[in-house]
Tab-separated table of C-alpha atoms in Angstrom:
chain	number	residue	atom	x	y	z
A	1	MET	CA	99.079	-28.236	143.930
A	2	LEU	CA	99.821	-27.641	140.299
A	3	SER	CA	100.164	-24.365	138.444
A	4	ASP	CA	99.898	-23.590	134.737
A	5	ALA	CA	103.684	-23.093	134.656
A	6	LYS	CA	104.306	-26.613	136.056
A	7	CYS	CA	101.820	-28.109	133.583
A	8	LYS	CA	103.457	-26.365	130.631
A	9	SER	CA	106.988	-27.331	131.688
A	10	ALA	CA	106.222	-31.021	132.212
A	11	LYS	CA	108.456	-32.961	129.821
A	12	ALA	CA	108.144	-36.433	128.329
A	13	SER	CA	110.006	-39.244	130.041
A	14	THR	CA	110.901	-42.815	129.198
A	15	LYS	CA	107.943	-43.940	131.287
A	16	PRO	CA	104.509	-42.404	131.827
A	17	TYR	CA	104.132	-40.419	135.033
A	18	LYS	CA	101.610	-38.207	136.812
A	19	LEU	CA	101.685	-34.816	138.469
A	20	SER	CA	99.200	-34.629	141.337
A	21	ASP	CA	97.022	-31.578	141.965
A	22	SER	CA	94.514	-32.172	144.772
A	23	ALA	CA	91.481	-34.293	145.753
A	24	GLY	CA	92.451	-37.049	143.313
A	25	LEU	CA	93.046	-34.812	140.258
A	26	PHE	CA	96.328	-35.324	138.390
A	27	LEU	CA	98.010	-34.598	135.066
A	28	PHE	CA	99.075	-37.774	133.261
A	29	VAL	CA	102.113	-37.432	130.958
A	30	THR	CA	102.966	-40.155	128.393
A	31	PRO	CA	106.398	-40.945	126.876
A	32	THR	CA	105.281	-39.117	123.716
A	33	GLY	CA	104.642	-35.936	125.709
A	34	HIS	CA	100.822	-36.123	125.566
A	35	LYS	CA	99.220	-34.670	128.688
A	36	SER	CA	95.703	-35.439	129.945
A	37	TRP	CA	93.671	-34.656	133.048
A	38	ARG	CA	92.423	-37.566	135.118
A	39	LEU	CA	90.533	-38.064	138.375
A	40	LYS	CA	91.123	-40.956	140.721
A	41	TYR	CA	88.135	-41.796	142.923
A	42	ARG	CA	86.411	-44.664	144.698
A	43	PHE	CA	82.825	-45.800	144.117
A	44	GLY	CA	81.192	-48.926	145.491
A	45	ARG	CA	84.476	-49.860	147.208
A	46	LYS	CA	86.229	-49.922	143.832
A	47	GLU	CA	88.928	-47.599	142.602
A	48	LYS	CA	88.002	-45.878	139.354
A	49	GLN	CA	89.407	-43.258	137.027
A	50	ARG	CA	87.887	-40.528	134.879
A	51	VAL	CA	89.617	-38.839	131.913
A	52	TYR	CA	88.648	-35.187	131.385
A	53	GLY	CA	90.631	-34.389	128.268
A	54	ALA	CA	93.976	-33.238	126.970
A	55	TYR	CA	95.970	-30.336	128.358
A	56	PRO	CA	96.019	-27.464	127.360
A	57	THR	CA	92.668	-27.962	125.543
A	58	VAL	CA	91.229	-28.483	129.022
A	59	SER	CA	92.875	-25.914	131.269
A	60	LEU	CA	93.871	-26.410	134.894
A	61	ARG	CA	90.930	-24.295	136.045
A	62	GLU	CA	88.460	-26.267	133.895
A	63	ALA	CA	89.873	-29.595	135.145
A	64	ARG	CA	89.347	-28.492	138.749
A	65	GLU	CA	85.746	-27.450	137.949
A	66	LEU	CA	85.062	-30.889	136.422
A	67	ARG	CA	86.610	-32.561	139.490
A	68	ASP	CA	84.444	-30.517	141.852
A	69	GLU	CA	81.319	-31.400	139.873
A	70	ASP	CA	82.204	-35.098	140.042
A	71	LYS	CA	82.791	-34.816	143.800
A	72	ARG	CA	79.256	-33.405	144.185
A	73	LEU	CA	77.887	-36.383	142.236
A	74	LEU	CA	79.802	-38.796	144.459
A	75	ALA	CA	78.346	-37.101	147.532
A	76	GLN	CA	74.883	-37.841	146.072
A	77	GLY	CA	75.746	-41.488	145.496
A	78	ILE	CA	76.153	-41.132	141.722
A	79	ASP	CA	79.055	-42.613	139.800
A	80	PRO	CA	80.539	-39.774	137.664
A	81	ALA	CA	81.587	-42.182	134.895
A	82	ILE	CA	78.053	-43.566	134.534
A	83	GLU	CA	76.581	-40.074	134.622
A	84	ALA	CA	79.033	-38.961	131.911
A	85	ALA	CA	78.021	-41.926	129.716
A	86	ARG	CA	74.337	-41.105	130.274
A	87	ARG	CA	74.887	-37.491	129.256
A	88	GLN	CA	76.827	-38.543	126.161
A	89	LEU	CA	74.034	-40.881	125.069
A	90	SER	CA	71.406	-38.226	125.781
A	91	ALA	CA	73.355	-35.701	123.723
A	92	ARG	CA	73.515	-38.126	120.785
A	93	VAL	CA	69.763	-38.761	121.004
A	94	ILE	CA	69.039	-35.032	121.131
A	95	ALA	CA	71.362	-34.367	118.195
A	96	ALA	CA	69.629	-37.068	116.146
A	97	ASP	CA	66.133	-35.775	116.996
A	98	THR	CA	66.141	-32.998	114.430
A	99	PHE	CA	63.323	-30.783	113.223
A	100	GLU	CA	63.032	-32.705	109.959
A	101	VAL	CA	62.696	-36.031	111.810
A	102	LEU	CA	59.858	-34.625	113.948
A	103	ALA	CA	58.235	-32.861	110.970
A	104	ARG	CA	58.119	-36.013	108.859
A	105	GLU	CA	56.625	-37.987	111.753
A	106	TRP	CA	53.962	-35.271	112.170
A	107	TYR	CA	53.273	-35.287	108.440
A	108	SER	CA	52.939	-39.073	108.360
A	109	ASP	CA	50.369	-38.971	111.175
A	110	GLN	CA	48.384	-36.071	109.696
A	111	LYS	CA	48.308	-36.714	105.950
A	112	MET	CA	45.333	-39.089	106.087
A	113	ARG	CA	43.225	-36.135	107.242
A	114	TRP	CA	44.054	-34.094	104.130
A	115	THR	CA	43.271	-34.221	100.453
A	116	ALA	CA	46.053	-35.530	98.209
A	117	VAL	CA	46.588	-32.022	96.812
A	118	HIS	CA	46.864	-30.391	100.246
A	119	SER	CA	49.073	-33.197	101.529
A	120	ALA	CA	51.510	-32.678	98.652
A	121	ASP	CA	51.447	-28.903	99.205
A	122	VAL	CA	52.324	-29.263	102.906
A	123	LEU	CA	55.305	-31.523	102.281
A	124	THR	CA	56.566	-29.490	99.319
A	125	SER	CA	56.431	-26.247	101.316
A	126	LEU	CA	58.435	-27.781	104.174
A	127	GLU	CA	61.032	-29.313	101.873
A	128	ARG	CA	61.415	-26.102	99.872
A	129	ASP	CA	61.273	-23.382	102.538
A	130	VAL	CA	61.893	-24.910	105.986
A	131	PHE	CA	64.102	-28.002	105.912
A	132	PRO	CA	67.070	-26.220	104.244
A	133	ASP	CA	67.329	-23.954	107.335
A	134	LEU	CA	65.810	-25.913	110.219
A	135	GLY	CA	65.830	-29.518	109.029
A	136	ARG	CA	69.195	-30.621	110.456
A	137	LEU	CA	68.967	-28.641	113.704
A	138	PRO	CA	68.320	-30.574	116.943
A	139	LEU	CA	64.928	-29.607	118.357
A	140	GLU	CA	66.426	-28.245	121.581
A	141	THR	CA	68.500	-25.698	119.642
A	142	ILE	CA	65.597	-24.120	117.723
A	143	ASN	CA	64.168	-20.931	119.176
A	144	ALA	CA	61.836	-18.162	118.038
A	145	PRO	CA	64.525	-15.927	116.429
A	146	ILE	CA	65.814	-18.843	114.304
A	147	ILE	CA	62.311	-19.691	113.074
A	148	LEU	CA	61.539	-16.027	112.416
A	149	ALA	CA	64.678	-15.672	110.283
A	150	THR	CA	63.508	-18.631	108.182
A	151	LEU	CA	60.021	-17.171	107.767
A	152	LYS	CA	61.334	-13.728	106.850
A	153	LYS	CA	63.323	-15.218	103.980
A	154	VAL	CA	60.004	-16.412	102.550
A	155	GLN	CA	58.350	-13.086	103.333
A	156	GLU	CA	61.108	-11.125	101.611
A	157	ARG	CA	60.393	-12.785	98.276
A	158	GLY	CA	56.847	-11.421	98.509
A	159	ALA	CA	55.181	-14.620	99.731
A	160	VAL	CA	53.635	-13.145	102.883
A	161	GLU	CA	50.678	-15.507	102.962
A	162	THR	CA	53.010	-18.485	102.475
A	163	ALA	CA	55.144	-17.299	105.418
A	164	HIS	CA	52.040	-17.264	107.650
A	165	ARG	CA	51.013	-20.738	106.494
A	166	LEU	CA	54.521	-22.041	107.206
A	167	ARG	CA	54.414	-20.534	110.701
A	168	GLN	CA	51.183	-22.410	111.354
A	169	ARG	CA	52.713	-25.664	110.111
A	170	ILE	CA	55.898	-25.219	112.143
A	171	SER	CA	53.769	-24.431	115.199
A	172	ALA	CA	51.681	-27.570	114.648
A	173	ILE	CA	54.881	-29.634	114.392
A	174	PHE	CA	56.197	-28.281	117.702
A	175	ALA	CA	52.807	-28.815	119.367
A	176	TYR	CA	53.052	-32.426	118.192
A	177	GLY	CA	56.534	-32.584	119.744
A	178	VAL	CA	55.290	-31.109	123.036
A	179	ALA	CA	52.547	-33.757	123.212
A	180	GLY	CA	55.166	-36.471	122.697
A	181	GLY	CA	57.559	-35.060	125.292
A	182	ARG	CA	60.196	-34.282	122.655
A	183	VAL	CA	60.249	-30.502	123.248
A	184	ALA	CA	59.197	-28.298	126.141
A	185	ALA	CA	57.380	-25.560	124.228
A	186	ASP	CA	56.304	-24.238	120.825
A	187	PRO	CA	58.671	-21.372	119.857
A	188	ALA	CA	56.609	-20.526	116.747
A	189	SER	CA	53.312	-19.916	118.549
A	190	THR	CA	53.593	-16.104	118.816
A	191	LEU	CA	55.533	-15.306	115.642
A	192	GLY	CA	52.460	-14.403	113.562
A	193	LYS	CA	52.582	-10.855	114.954
A	194	ALA	CA	56.230	-10.515	113.937
A	195	LEU	CA	55.404	-11.097	110.260
A	196	GLN	CA	53.848	-8.656	107.835
A	197	PRO	CA	50.022	-8.702	107.947
A	198	LYS	CA	48.345	-11.162	105.622
A	199	PRO	CA	47.002	-9.578	102.450
A	200	THR	CA	43.274	-8.957	102.424
A	201	GLY	CA	40.958	-11.466	100.746
A	202	LYS	CA	42.338	-12.371	97.339
A	203	ARG	CA	40.368	-11.790	94.155
A	204	TRP	CA	41.954	-13.735	91.343
A	205	PRO	CA	42.633	-11.541	88.286
A	206	ALA	CA	40.197	-12.581	85.557
A	207	VAL	CA	38.828	-11.156	82.331
A	208	ARG	CA	35.073	-10.564	82.343
A	209	THR	CA	33.941	-10.704	78.735
A	210	ILE	CA	33.863	-13.565	76.274
A	211	GLU	CA	35.898	-11.476	73.801
A	212	ASP	CA	38.705	-11.054	76.349
A	213	ALA	CA	38.440	-14.741	77.260
A	214	ARG	CA	39.028	-15.682	73.600
A	215	ALA	CA	42.075	-13.415	73.554
A	216	VAL	CA	43.520	-15.113	76.654
A	217	LEU	CA	42.902	-18.551	75.137
A	218	SER	CA	44.644	-17.463	71.920
A	219	LEU	CA	47.702	-16.257	73.855
A	220	SER	CA	47.892	-19.585	75.651
A	221	ASP	CA	47.433	-21.613	72.456
A	222	ASN	CA	50.217	-19.717	70.700
A	223	ALA	CA	52.691	-19.513	73.595
A	224	GLU	CA	56.205	-20.896	73.099
A	225	VAL	CA	55.803	-23.661	75.672
A	226	SER	CA	55.354	-27.415	75.669
A	227	PRO	CA	52.165	-28.928	74.216
A	228	THR	CA	51.406	-30.348	77.677
A	229	LEU	CA	51.095	-26.853	79.164
A	230	LYS	CA	49.003	-25.568	76.252
A	231	LEU	CA	46.612	-28.480	76.579
A	232	ALA	CA	46.412	-28.101	80.365
A	233	SER	CA	45.559	-24.426	79.930
A	234	ARG	CA	42.893	-25.271	77.363
A	235	LEU	CA	41.235	-27.899	79.580
A	236	GLN	CA	41.300	-25.380	82.439
A	237	ALA	CA	39.425	-22.911	80.232
A	238	ILE	CA	36.890	-25.525	79.093
A	239	THR	CA	36.055	-27.025	82.498
A	240	ALA	CA	36.645	-24.010	84.798
A	241	GLN	CA	37.887	-26.351	87.525
A	242	ARG	CA	40.483	-25.392	90.107
A	243	PRO	CA	44.088	-25.410	88.833
A	244	GLY	CA	45.020	-28.076	91.371
A	245	MET	CA	42.352	-30.381	89.962
A	246	ILE	CA	43.736	-29.907	86.439
A	247	ARG	CA	47.297	-30.409	87.582
A	248	TRP	CA	46.559	-33.647	89.477
A	249	LEU	CA	44.103	-35.055	86.895
A	250	ARG	CA	44.642	-38.795	86.451
A	251	TRP	CA	43.541	-40.976	83.562
A	252	ASP	CA	41.611	-43.249	85.929
A	253	GLU	CA	39.307	-40.335	86.878
A	254	LEU	CA	37.928	-40.211	83.312
A	255	HIS	CA	34.973	-42.408	82.366
A	256	HIS	CA	33.012	-43.307	79.211
A	257	LEU	CA	35.885	-41.901	77.201
A	258	ASP	CA	37.259	-43.676	74.122
A	259	LEU	CA	40.782	-42.347	73.558
A	260	SER	CA	41.676	-44.719	70.734
A	261	SER	CA	39.251	-43.393	68.105
A	262	GLU	CA	37.787	-40.143	66.825
A	263	GLY	CA	34.179	-41.075	67.546
A	264	GLU	CA	31.832	-39.103	69.740
A	265	CYS	CA	31.742	-39.726	73.486
A	266	PRO	CA	28.373	-38.237	74.518
A	267	ASP	CA	28.582	-39.607	78.072
A	268	ALA	CA	32.233	-38.766	78.767
A	269	ILE	CA	32.656	-37.514	82.312
A	270	TRP	CA	35.395	-36.633	84.755
A	271	TRP	CA	34.677	-37.711	88.317
A	272	ILE	CA	36.891	-35.749	90.716
A	273	PRO	CA	37.246	-37.910	93.857
A	274	ALA	CA	35.742	-36.528	97.047
A	275	ALA	CA	39.198	-36.726	98.648
A	276	LYS	CA	40.434	-34.034	96.248
A	277	MET	CA	37.587	-31.631	96.838
A	278	LYS	CA	37.421	-28.833	99.403
A	279	GLN	CA	34.901	-30.544	101.655
A	280	GLU	CA	34.567	-31.330	105.328
A	281	LEU	CA	36.691	-34.259	106.474
A	282	SER	CA	33.745	-36.573	107.078
A	283	LEU	CA	32.780	-36.450	103.377
A	284	ARG	CA	36.197	-36.827	101.801
A	285	HIS	CA	36.061	-40.598	101.709
A	286	ASN	CA	32.435	-40.811	100.588
A	287	ASP	CA	32.296	-41.390	96.841
A	288	GLU	CA	28.745	-40.021	96.738
A	289	PHE	CA	30.271	-36.571	97.163
A	290	ALA	CA	32.700	-36.803	94.246
A	291	HIS	CA	32.432	-33.872	91.822
A	292	PRO	CA	31.168	-34.693	88.275
A	293	VAL	CA	32.479	-32.687	85.316
A	294	PRO	CA	30.738	-33.561	82.012
A	295	LEU	CA	33.262	-33.565	79.168
A	296	VAL	CA	32.029	-31.928	75.968
A	297	ALA	CA	33.524	-32.699	72.554
A	298	GLU	CA	36.241	-30.038	72.847
A	299	ALA	CA	37.382	-31.469	76.202
A	300	VAL	CA	37.478	-34.972	74.726
A	301	GLU	CA	39.584	-33.597	71.871
A	302	VAL	CA	42.069	-32.133	74.373
A	303	LEU	CA	42.313	-35.413	76.265
A	304	ARG	CA	42.920	-37.391	73.074
A	305	ALA	CA	45.745	-35.014	72.178
A	306	CYS	CA	47.183	-35.445	75.682
A	307	HIS	CA	46.962	-39.216	75.407
A	308	ALA	CA	49.173	-39.111	72.328
A	309	ILE	CA	52.038	-37.702	74.399
A	310	SER	CA	51.393	-38.788	78.010
A	311	SER	CA	49.734	-42.205	77.884
A	312	GLY	CA	52.735	-43.653	79.736
A	313	SER	CA	51.938	-41.614	82.835
A	314	ALA	CA	49.188	-41.949	85.428
A	315	PHE	CA	48.755	-38.181	85.072
A	316	VAL	CA	47.102	-36.517	82.108
A	317	PHE	CA	49.596	-33.630	82.391
A	318	PRO	CA	52.922	-35.151	83.538
A	319	GLY	CA	55.909	-33.010	84.450
A	320	ALA	CA	58.778	-32.363	82.075
A	321	ARG	CA	61.322	-34.121	84.300
A	322	SER	CA	59.365	-37.199	85.346
A	323	VAL	CA	56.164	-38.868	84.144
A	324	LYS	CA	55.641	-40.008	87.729
A	325	LYS	CA	54.800	-36.464	88.786
A	326	PRO	CA	52.359	-33.876	87.388
A	327	ILE	CA	53.338	-30.492	85.987
A	328	SER	CA	54.692	-28.119	88.620
A	329	GLU	CA	52.369	-26.110	90.818
A	330	ASN	CA	53.196	-22.796	89.145
A	331	ALA	CA	53.703	-23.955	85.564
A	332	LEU	CA	50.465	-22.437	84.246
A	333	ASN	CA	50.904	-19.276	86.314
A	334	TYR	CA	54.330	-18.727	84.756
A	335	LEU	CA	52.870	-19.342	81.296
A	336	TYR	CA	50.272	-16.601	81.805
A	337	LEU	CA	52.870	-14.215	83.246
A	338	ARG	CA	55.170	-14.718	80.254
A	339	GLU	CA	52.282	-13.924	77.930
A	340	GLY	CA	51.782	-10.508	79.568
A	341	LEU	CA	48.691	-11.371	81.612
A	342	ARG	CA	50.016	-10.220	84.992
A	343	GLY	CA	47.201	-8.550	86.905
A	344	ARG	CA	44.700	-9.341	84.115
A	345	HIS	CA	44.137	-13.084	84.208
A	346	VAL	CA	45.486	-16.163	86.005
A	347	PRO	CA	44.616	-19.854	85.556
A	348	HIS	CA	42.258	-19.725	88.541
A	349	GLY	CA	40.600	-16.740	86.876
A	350	TRP	CA	38.849	-19.023	84.370
A	351	ARG	CA	36.407	-19.888	87.146
A	352	SER	CA	35.464	-16.230	87.585
A	353	THR	CA	35.249	-15.681	83.846
A	354	PHE	CA	33.009	-18.720	83.391
A	355	SER	CA	30.774	-17.654	86.289
A	356	THR	CA	30.508	-14.057	85.062
A	357	VAL	CA	29.757	-14.884	81.441
A	358	MET	CA	27.367	-17.745	82.148
A	359	ASN	CA	25.445	-15.966	84.918
A	360	GLU	CA	24.975	-12.946	82.675
A	361	TRP	CA	23.735	-15.253	79.932
A	362	ALA	CA	21.328	-16.989	82.334
A	363	LEU	CA	19.816	-13.696	83.492
A	364	SER	CA	19.503	-12.217	80.016
A	365	ASN	CA	17.867	-15.390	78.680
A	366	GLY	CA	15.382	-15.900	81.477
A	367	ARG	CA	17.209	-18.924	82.916
A	368	LYS	CA	17.577	-17.894	86.549
A	369	GLN	CA	17.380	-21.536	87.598
A	370	ASP	CA	20.660	-22.146	85.777
A	371	ARG	CA	22.522	-20.014	88.306
A	372	MET	CA	22.293	-22.839	90.867
A	373	ILE	CA	23.673	-25.313	88.318
A	374	ILE	CA	26.516	-22.935	87.418
A	375	ASP	CA	27.480	-22.893	91.110
A	376	LEU	CA	27.362	-26.685	91.195
A	377	MET	CA	29.587	-26.857	88.122
A	378	LEU	CA	32.178	-24.812	90.040
A	379	ALA	CA	31.775	-27.063	93.121
A	380	HIS	CA	30.339	-24.112	95.060
A	381	LEU	CA	27.453	-24.222	97.507
A	382	PRO	CA	24.529	-22.798	95.512
A	383	THR	CA	22.995	-19.581	96.830
A	384	GLY	CA	19.907	-20.214	98.928
A	385	ILE	CA	20.671	-23.892	99.612
A	386	SER	CA	22.035	-24.967	102.969
A	387	ALA	CA	24.884	-27.437	103.323
A	388	THR	CA	22.470	-29.842	105.035
A	389	GLU	CA	20.000	-29.686	102.164
A	390	LEU	CA	22.769	-30.275	99.637
A	391	LYS	CA	23.778	-33.447	101.507
A	392	TYR	CA	20.329	-34.916	101.030
A	393	ASN	CA	19.485	-33.481	97.621
A	394	ARG	CA	21.653	-35.674	95.362
A	395	ALA	CA	20.300	-34.302	92.067
A	396	ALA	CA	23.411	-33.743	89.955
A	397	PHE	CA	21.738	-32.143	86.902
A	398	ILE	CA	24.350	-33.830	84.700
A	399	ASP	CA	22.432	-33.242	81.470
A	400	ARG	CA	22.002	-29.540	82.113
A	401	ARG	CA	25.638	-29.210	83.210
A	402	ARG	CA	26.661	-30.751	79.901
A	403	GLU	CA	24.408	-28.341	77.971
A	404	LEU	CA	25.760	-25.299	79.787
A	405	SER	CA	29.339	-26.507	79.290
A	406	ALA	CA	28.692	-26.912	75.558
A	407	LEU	CA	27.203	-23.409	75.429
A	408	TRP	CA	30.222	-21.938	77.206
A	409	VAL	CA	32.662	-23.662	74.859
A	410	SER	CA	30.702	-22.617	71.758
A	411	MET	CA	31.131	-18.986	72.815
A	412	LEU	CA	34.781	-19.382	73.823
A	413	PHE	CA	35.961	-21.459	70.851
A	414	SER	CA	34.535	-19.408	68.015
A	415	ASP	CA	37.848	-19.445	66.088
A	416	ALA	CA	40.188	-21.633	68.189
A	417	PRO	CA	42.336	-24.225	66.399
A	418	ALA	CA	41.895	-27.944	66.986
A	419	ALA	CA	43.620	-29.367	70.059
A	420	SER	CA	45.777	-31.593	67.837
A	421	ALA	CA	47.297	-28.433	66.326
A	422	LEU	CA	48.753	-27.565	69.733
A	423	LEU	CA	50.991	-30.634	69.541
A	424	GLU	CA	52.976	-28.982	66.759
A	425	GLY	CA	53.097	-25.462	68.203
A	426	ARG	CA	56.212	-23.407	68.784
A	427	ARG	CA	58.270	-24.015	71.897
A	428	ARG	CA	60.558	-21.737	73.871
A	429	ARG	CA	64.157	-22.075	72.739
A	430	ARG	CA	66.653	-23.388	75.245
A	431	LEU	CA	69.795	-21.282	75.501
């Protein structure tokens, strides 16, 4: 039998030779002095040979352990060489089956169930916060502590709610993998309790009076940002629609709108597709449940100004880097923060401001029936009307929506400049 001393002292010779250990194991020495462990065995009446690796990378003790394992396989009627090839192939498959591969397959299968806005949000969140850490890791190597470390990085920047949403998405991805036999369990399933508690129900900061609303609009109009952002902010204020709807607004969603002239467009309307709205899945592909937004003169003016600078894009408010994408998700939020509105007003706050001002006006002017229409304008379920009734009552009250929108804008735009003036406004200097 060999010893480490004999293995170390084995010298190169003019011809290759071998130093036997036991049970078919030997050290093979080449004329260049390279030494490797090999096993000689018989399987199916044929003599075969297995190479374990170079000495001293593979020690004498390790070589004997590999030999003993192969002997056990032979006793079970398994060829060690074939088993080694199977394990190598399996290891390559496992290494290639990474978290990002599984996540993108899950996303591809699920995205038809979501609105375009939500679908984009899911993929962006994974690409930004998860794939940099977990994307290249084989599924078998990912455990709860690794996922938790990824989530805590998000939590540490103050995005607690985002961390919880990411945990849910990672958990859904692993559940998808379990169903497909790709992983044995979902390591993210219990991590919610390891994160900070979700913040209580969010109330978007919003001004409550028309005077404060005018002040916010003035700050936005005069901000040192691109005309695209100023115009997006102004249309948000006029229509009081969700920021995501403004961001993803496409030219083909606008109807009865003449962008090539300065004439009136009394029937101009923005139809937000049902697929973009926050509705139950069964209604998202039913055009009868699209959300109508009548466009008053001031909104038409904004859109004409936008068309002068973004007509080459499918989006009304294209991003600064590519006309193929809309402005970034937080572009308007950052604008409001830079203008000192932190904690006072956010883009989403225009919905609260509109609701507060217009509901107060309706009550003080004996127009209680307008409160239902105000809710409809915000794509909310009107108070006192069930979801079932709303499905069957298709009255859209377009004319009254247009009148209330015009009233709102007349109060808000008492001294606002024309939208075309925003095209020439100051911009932030680049250092």
